[in-house]
CSV table of C-alpha atoms in Angstrom, one decimal:
chain,number,residue,atom,x,y,z
T,1015,UNK,CA,-61.2,92.1,54.8
T,1016,UNK,CA,-58.5,94.4,53.5
T,1017,UNK,CA,-55.9,92.8,55.7
T,1018,UNK,CA,-57.0,89.3,54.4
T,1019,UNK,CA,-56.7,90.4,50.8
T,1020,UNK,CA,-53.2,91.8,51.4
T,1021,UNK,CA,-52.0,88.5,52.9
T,1022,UNK,CA,-53.3,86.6,49.9
T,1023,UNK,CA,-51.5,88.9,47.5
T,1024,UNK,CA,-48.2,88.3,49.5
T,1025,UNK,CA,-48.7,84.6,49.4
T,1026,UNK,CA,-49.2,84.6,45.7
T,1027,UNK,CA,-46.0,86.8,45.3
T,1028,UNK,CA,-44.0,84.3,47.3
T,1029,UNK,CA,-45.3,81.4,45.3
T,1030,UNK,CA,-44.5,83.1,42.0
T,1031,UNK,CA,-41.0,84.0,43.2
T,1032,UNK,CA,-40.3,80.4,44.3
T,1033,UNK,CA,-40.6,79.3,40.7
T,1034,UNK,CA,-38.2,81.9,39.3
T,1035,UNK,CA,-35.2,80.5,37.5
T,1036,UNK,CA,-31.9,81.6,38.9
T,1037,UNK,CA,-29.6,78.8,37.7
T,1038,UNK,CA,-28.5,78.2,34.1
T,1039,UNK,CA,-27.5,74.8,32.7
T,1040,UNK,CA,-23.9,74.2,31.7
T,1041,UNK,CA,-24.9,71.5,29.3
T,1042,UNK,CA,-28.1,70.3,27.6
T,1043,UNK,CA,-28.4,66.8,26.1
T,1044,UNK,CA,-31.0,64.9,24.1
T,1045,UNK,CA,-31.3,61.3,25.4
T,1046,UNK,CA,-33.3,58.4,24.2
T,1047,UNK,CA,-34.6,56.3,27.1
T,1048,UNK,CA,-36.9,53.4,26.3
T,1049,UNK,CA,-38.0,54.8,23.0
T,1050,UNK,CA,-38.9,58.1,24.6
T,1051,UNK,CA,-37.0,61.4,24.2
T,1052,UNK,CA,-35.6,63.0,27.4
T,1053,UNK,CA,-33.8,66.3,27.7
T,1054,UNK,CA,-31.1,66.4,30.4
T,1055,UNK,CA,-30.1,69.8,31.7
T,1056,UNK,CA,-26.9,69.7,33.7
T,1057,UNK,CA,-26.3,72.4,36.4
T,1058,UNK,CA,-23.0,72.8,38.3
T,1059,UNK,CA,-23.6,74.5,41.7
T,1060,UNK,CA,-21.5,75.2,44.7
T,1061,UNK,CA,-21.7,73.0,47.7
T,1062,UNK,CA,-23.6,75.8,49.5
T,1063,UNK,CA,-26.3,76.1,46.8
T,1064,UNK,CA,-29.6,74.1,46.8
T,1065,UNK,CA,-31.4,72.6,43.8
T,1066,UNK,CA,-34.3,75.0,44.5
T,1067,UNK,CA,-32.7,77.5,42.1
T,1068,UNK,CA,-33.0,75.0,39.2
T,1069,UNK,CA,-36.0,75.8,36.9
T,1070,UNK,CA,-38.6,73.0,37.1
T,1071,UNK,CA,-41.3,74.3,34.9
T,1072,UNK,CA,-42.4,72.3,31.9
T,1073,UNK,CA,-41.5,73.7,28.4
T,1074,UNK,CA,-42.1,73.2,24.7
T,1075,UNK,CA,-39.5,72.3,22.2
T,1076,UNK,CA,-40.0,71.3,18.6
T,1077,UNK,CA,-43.7,71.2,19.1
T,1078,UNK,CA,-43.4,68.8,22.1
T,1079,UNK,CA,-44.0,69.4,25.7
T,1080,UNK,CA,-41.5,68.3,28.3
T,1081,UNK,CA,-42.1,68.0,32.0
T,1082,UNK,CA,-39.8,67.4,34.9
T,1083,UNK,CA,-39.2,63.7,35.7
T,1084,UNK,CA,-36.4,63.7,38.2
T,1085,UNK,CA,-33.3,65.7,39.5
T,1086,UNK,CA,-30.1,63.7,40.0
T,1087,UNK,CA,-27.3,64.8,42.3
T,1088,UNK,CA,-23.6,64.0,41.8
T,1089,UNK,CA,-20.9,65.4,44.0
T,1090,UNK,CA,-17.8,66.2,42.0
T,1091,UNK,CA,-14.6,66.1,44.1
T,1092,UNK,CA,-11.8,68.5,43.3
T,1093,UNK,CA,-8.1,67.6,43.8
T,1094,UNK,CA,-5.7,70.4,44.6
T,1095,UNK,CA,-1.9,70.2,45.1
T,1096,UNK,CA,0.8,72.6,46.1
T,1097,UNK,CA,4.4,72.6,47.2
T,1098,UNK,CA,5.3,73.6,50.7
T,1099,UNK,CA,8.5,74.0,52.8
T,1100,UNK,CA,8.3,73.4,56.5
T,1101,UNK,CA,11.2,74.4,58.8
T,1102,UNK,CA,12.1,72.4,61.9
T,1103,UNK,CA,14.3,73.2,64.9
T,1104,UNK,CA,15.9,70.7,67.3
T,1105,UNK,CA,18.4,70.8,70.1
T,1106,UNK,CA,21.6,68.7,70.1
T,1107,UNK,CA,24.3,68.1,72.7
T,1108,UNK,CA,27.0,67.8,70.1
T,1109,UNK,CA,27.7,69.2,66.6
T,1110,UNK,CA,28.4,65.8,65.1
T,1111,UNK,CA,26.2,64.8,62.2
T,1112,UNK,CA,26.0,61.2,63.4
T,1113,UNK,CA,24.3,62.5,66.6
T,1114,UNK,CA,22.2,65.1,64.8
T,1115,UNK,CA,20.6,63.0,62.0
T,1116,UNK,CA,18.7,60.7,64.3
T,1117,UNK,CA,17.0,63.8,65.7
T,1118,UNK,CA,15.6,64.8,62.2
T,1119,UNK,CA,14.1,61.9,60.3
T,1120,UNK,CA,14.4,61.7,56.5
T,1121,UNK,CA,10.6,62.1,56.0
T,1122,UNK,CA,7.8,63.8,57.9
T,1123,UNK,CA,4.0,63.5,57.6
T,1124,UNK,CA,2.2,66.9,57.6
T,1125,UNK,CA,-1.4,68.2,57.8
T,1126,UNK,CA,-1.9,71.9,57.2
T,1127,UNK,CA,-4.5,74.1,58.8
T,1128,UNK,CA,-6.4,74.4,55.5
T,1129,UNK,CA,-6.6,70.6,55.0
T,1130,UNK,CA,-3.6,69.8,52.8
T,1131,UNK,CA,-1.7,66.6,53.7
T,1132,UNK,CA,1.3,64.6,52.4
T,1133,UNK,CA,4.9,63.4,53.1
T,1134,UNK,CA,7.8,65.8,53.1
T,1135,UNK,CA,11.4,65.0,52.5
T,1136,UNK,CA,14.4,66.3,54.5
T,1137,UNK,CA,16.7,68.6,52.6
T,1138,UNK,CA,20.0,67.7,54.1
T,1139,UNK,CA,21.7,70.7,52.4
T,1140,UNK,CA,19.6,73.0,54.6
T,1141,UNK,CA,20.9,71.7,57.9
T,1142,UNK,CA,22.5,74.4,60.0
T,1143,UNK,CA,24.2,74.0,63.4
T,1144,UNK,CA,24.6,76.9,65.7
T,1145,UNK,CA,26.4,76.8,69.1
T,1146,UNK,CA,24.4,78.0,72.1
T,1147,UNK,CA,27.6,79.2,73.8
T,1148,UNK,CA,30.6,78.1,75.9
T,1149,UNK,CA,30.4,77.6,79.6
T,1150,UNK,CA,33.1,77.0,82.3
T,1151,UNK,CA,33.2,74.8,85.4
T,1152,UNK,CA,35.6,74.2,88.2
T,1153,UNK,CA,36.8,70.8,89.5
T,1154,UNK,CA,39.2,69.4,92.1
T,1155,UNK,CA,42.6,68.3,90.7
T,1156,UNK,CA,44.7,65.7,92.6
T,1157,UNK,CA,48.2,64.4,92.2
T,1158,UNK,CA,50.3,61.9,94.1
T,1159,UNK,CA,54.0,62.1,94.6
T,1160,UNK,CA,56.4,59.6,96.3
T,1161,UNK,CA,59.5,60.6,98.1
T,1162,UNK,CA,61.7,57.6,99.2
T,1163,UNK,CA,64.7,57.2,101.4
T,1164,UNK,CA,64.0,60.0,103.8
T,1165,UNK,CA,66.0,60.3,107.0
T,1166,UNK,CA,62.8,60.8,109.1
T,1167,UNK,CA,59.1,61.1,109.0
T,1168,UNK,CA,59.3,64.8,109.0
T,1169,UNK,CA,57.3,67.2,106.8
T,1170,UNK,CA,60.4,69.2,106.3
T,1171,UNK,CA,61.5,66.7,103.8
T,1172,UNK,CA,58.3,67.1,101.7
T,1173,UNK,CA,57.7,69.8,99.2
T,1174,UNK,CA,54.6,71.8,99.9
T,1175,UNK,CA,53.5,72.3,96.3
T,1176,UNK,CA,53.8,70.5,93.0
T,1177,UNK,CA,52.9,71.1,89.3
T,1178,UNK,CA,50.3,69.1,87.4
T,1179,UNK,CA,49.4,70.0,83.8
T,1180,UNK,CA,50.3,73.6,84.2
T,1181,UNK,CA,48.4,73.9,87.6
T,1182,UNK,CA,50.1,74.4,91.0
T,1183,UNK,CA,48.8,71.9,93.6
T,1184,UNK,CA,49.0,72.3,97.3
T,1185,UNK,CA,50.0,69.7,99.9
T,1186,UNK,CA,46.9,67.8,101.2
T,1187,UNK,CA,48.1,64.7,103.0
T,1188,UNK,CA,51.0,62.2,103.5
T,1189,UNK,CA,51.3,58.5,104.1
T,1190,UNK,CA,54.6,57.5,105.7
T,1191,UNK,CA,56.0,54.1,104.9
T,1192,UNK,CA,59.0,52.3,106.3
T,1193,UNK,CA,61.8,52.2,103.8
T,1194,UNK,CA,64.5,50.5,105.9
T,1195,UNK,CA,65.0,49.2,109.5
T,1196,UNK,CA,68.0,49.0,111.8
T,1197,UNK,CA,68.5,46.5,114.7
T,1198,UNK,CA,68.9,48.4,117.9
T,1199,UNK,CA,68.9,46.3,121.1
T,1200,UNK,CA,67.2,43.5,119.3
T,1201,UNK,CA,64.5,45.8,118.0
T,1202,UNK,CA,63.8,46.7,114.4
T,1203,UNK,CA,63.9,50.4,114.2
T,1204,UNK,CA,63.0,52.3,111.0
T,1205,UNK,CA,65.8,54.5,109.9
T,1206,UNK,CA,64.6,55.4,106.4
T,1207,UNK,CA,61.1,56.5,105.3
T,1208,UNK,CA,59.1,56.8,102.1
T,1209,UNK,CA,56.5,59.6,101.9
T,1210,UNK,CA,53.5,59.1,99.6
T,1211,UNK,CA,52.1,62.7,99.4
T,1212,UNK,CA,48.7,63.8,97.9
T,1213,UNK,CA,48.4,67.3,96.4
T,1214,UNK,CA,45.2,69.0,95.6
T,1215,UNK,CA,44.1,72.1,93.7
T,1216,UNK,CA,41.2,73.6,91.8
T,1217,UNK,CA,41.1,73.6,88.0
T,1218,UNK,CA,38.7,75.1,85.5
T,1219,UNK,CA,37.5,73.7,82.1
T,1220,UNK,CA,35.2,74.9,79.4
T,1221,UNK,CA,32.3,73.0,77.9
T,1222,UNK,CA,29.7,73.5,75.1
T,1223,UNK,CA,26.2,74.5,76.3
T,1224,UNK,CA,24.7,72.7,73.3
T,1225,UNK,CA,23.7,73.3,69.7
T,1226,UNK,CA,20.6,74.5,67.9
T,1227,UNK,CA,20.0,72.6,64.7
T,1228,UNK,CA,17.6,73.9,62.0
T,1229,UNK,CA,16.6,72.2,58.7
T,1230,UNK,CA,13.8,72.3,56.1
T,1231,UNK,CA,11.4,69.7,54.8
T,1232,UNK,CA,9.9,70.1,51.4
T,1233,UNK,CA,7.4,68.3,49.2
T,1234,UNK,CA,4.0,68.2,47.5
T,1235,UNK,CA,0.8,68.1,49.5
T,1236,UNK,CA,-2.7,67.6,48.3
T,1237,UNK,CA,-6.3,68.1,49.3
T,1238,UNK,CA,-9.5,66.6,48.0
T,1239,UNK,CA,-12.7,68.5,48.5
T,1240,UNK,CA,-16.3,68.6,47.2
T,1241,UNK,CA,-16.7,72.2,46.1
T,1242,UNK,CA,-19.0,71.5,43.1
T,1243,UNK,CA,-22.2,69.6,43.0
T,1244,UNK,CA,-23.7,68.6,39.7
T,1245,UNK,CA,-27.4,68.4,39.3
T,1246,UNK,CA,-29.1,66.8,36.3
T,1247,UNK,CA,-32.7,67.8,35.7
T,1248,UNK,CA,-34.4,65.2,33.5
T,1249,UNK,CA,-37.3,66.4,31.5
T,1250,UNK,CA,-39.4,63.6,29.8
T,1251,UNK,CA,-41.7,64.1,26.8
T,1252,UNK,CA,-45.2,64.7,28.0
T,1253,UNK,CA,-47.4,61.7,27.3
T,1254,UNK,CA,-51.0,62.7,27.7
T,1255,UNK,CA,-51.8,64.4,31.0
T,1256,UNK,CA,-48.9,66.2,32.5
T,1257,UNK,CA,-47.0,64.3,35.2
T,1258,UNK,CA,-46.3,67.3,37.4
T,1259,UNK,CA,-49.8,68.8,37.3
T,1260,UNK,CA,-49.1,70.7,40.5
T,1261,UNK,CA,-46.7,73.0,38.7
T,1262,UNK,CA,-49.7,74.3,36.8
T,1263,UNK,CA,-52.4,74.0,39.4
T,1264,UNK,CA,-50.6,75.8,42.2
T,1265,UNK,CA,-50.4,79.2,40.6
T,1266,UNK,CA,-54.0,78.8,39.3
T,1267,UNK,CA,-55.2,77.8,42.8
T,1268,UNK,CA,-53.6,80.9,44.1
T,1269,UNK,CA,-55.2,83.1,41.5
T,1270,UNK,CA,-58.6,81.4,42.2
T,1271,UNK,CA,-58.3,82.0,45.9
T,1272,UNK,CA,-57.6,85.7,45.2
T,1273,UNK,CA,-60.7,86.0,42.9
T,1274,UNK,CA,-62.9,84.2,45.4
T,1275,UNK,CA,-61.7,86.5,48.1
T,1276,UNK,CA,-62.5,89.6,46.0
T,1277,UNK,CA,-66.0,88.2,45.2
T,1278,UNK,CA,-66.7,87.5,48.9
T,1279,UNK,CA,-65.6,91.0,49.7
T,1280,UNK,CA,-68.0,92.5,47.2
T,1281,UNK,CA,-70.8,90.2,48.3
T,1282,UNK,CA,-70.5,91.2,51.9
T,1283,UNK,CA,-70.3,94.8,50.9
T,1284,UNK,CA,-73.5,94.4,48.7
T,1285,UNK,CA,-75.3,92.7,51.6
T,1286,UNK,CA,-74.4,95.6,53.9
T,1287,UNK,CA,-75.8,98.0,51.4
T,1288,UNK,CA,-79.1,96.1,51.0
T,1289,UNK,CA,-79.5,96.0,54.8
T,1290,UNK,CA,-79.1,99.7,55.0
T,1291,UNK,CA,-81.8,100.2,52.2
T,1292,UNK,CA,-84.3,98.0,54.1
T,1293,UNK,CA,-83.9,100.0,57.3
T,1294,UNK,CA,-84.5,103.2,55.3
T,1295,UNK,CA,-87.7,101.7,53.8
T,1296,UNK,CA,-89.0,100.7,57.3
T,1297,UNK,CA,-88.5,104.2,58.5
T,1298,UNK,CA,-90.4,105.6,55.5
T,1299,UNK,CA,-93.4,103.3,56.1
T,1300,UNK,CA,-93.6,104.2,59.8
T,1301,UNK,CA,-93.5,107.9,59.0
T,1302,UNK,CA,-96.4,107.4,56.4
T,1303,UNK,CA,-98.6,105.5,58.9
T,1304,UNK,CA,-98.3,108.2,61.5
T,1305,UNK,CA,-99.4,111.0,59.1
T,1306,UNK,CA,-102.8,111.3,60.8
T,1307,UNK,CA,-101.1,111.8,64.1
T,1308,UNK,CA,-101.8,108.4,65.6
T,1309,UNK,CA,-99.2,106.0,66.9
T,1310,UNK,CA,-99.4,102.8,64.8
T,1311,UNK,CA,-98.2,100.8,67.8
T,1312,UNK,CA,-100.7,102.1,70.3
T,1313,UNK,CA,-103.6,102.5,67.9
T,1314,UNK,CA,-107.0,102.1,69.8
T,1315,UNK,CA,-109.0,102.6,66.6
T,1316,UNK,CA,-111.8,100.1,66.2
T,1317,UNK,CA,-110.5,99.4,62.7
T,1318,UNK,CA,-107.8,97.3,64.5
T,1319,UNK,CA,-109.8,95.5,67.2
T,1320,UNK,CA,-107.8,93.4,69.6
T,1321,UNK,CA,-104.5,95.1,68.7
T,1322,UNK,CA,-104.3,97.3,71.8
T,1323,UNK,CA,-107.0,96.9,74.4
């Protein structure tokens, strides 16, 4: 019984707490609707809040009673902007602007981690070009020399080296050509030669390893979010019997249940006391009947014929 009463008290406490007012209106308006006066209470809550914190009890104003008719919800979007700068880095094979500009377009669409979006413009004045270094490579150089009117096809007439663009090249091969013939015993015999000589060597040259290009985009980005929710509690003038009767009955029902529980508890306690009194009276009667020493249950007295035979 005690546990039951404790649970009832807890339930009543929860019900009373649920009706506590924790939100306060930012605006109150008197509105005429169909010839009836309404009071509109406007609350601005965060998106995480619920309308349960809005007071819904009826109230009196200027001698009139107003009861809750409806709660309207209106999400209010917020628009936020800010300026950002976003750097970019690209690689280019040359340091010429006509080759670099196609790598970094004039505009860029962005979406930030926190939900801002927009179009940024390239700031050409921020373009910087940095060399990645200079490399060297080797290659084979070739040169051809012609030596005409030689007395014979003999290498002794051919220089073994030659100069080409500041490099010394070495003899690689020769192509002998007839330069003149003589008639000997009715045979045409070459007596003069032209040597076409190929010289080769190894040269080195430098080259750029490429360029790193950096630039910056800047502009205004924006974000639209629903951070505030507007609730309008509409209270209508009471016309006769209250519309939201449950707002009154629920606490009363809880109190009634509590009173009934207490009454039942006392009733059961009283019944238990009466039962204990009856048992005591029965014991007293039995003791009085056995004063003469005889057992009232096994009484063989003739005054009680047929009771025990």
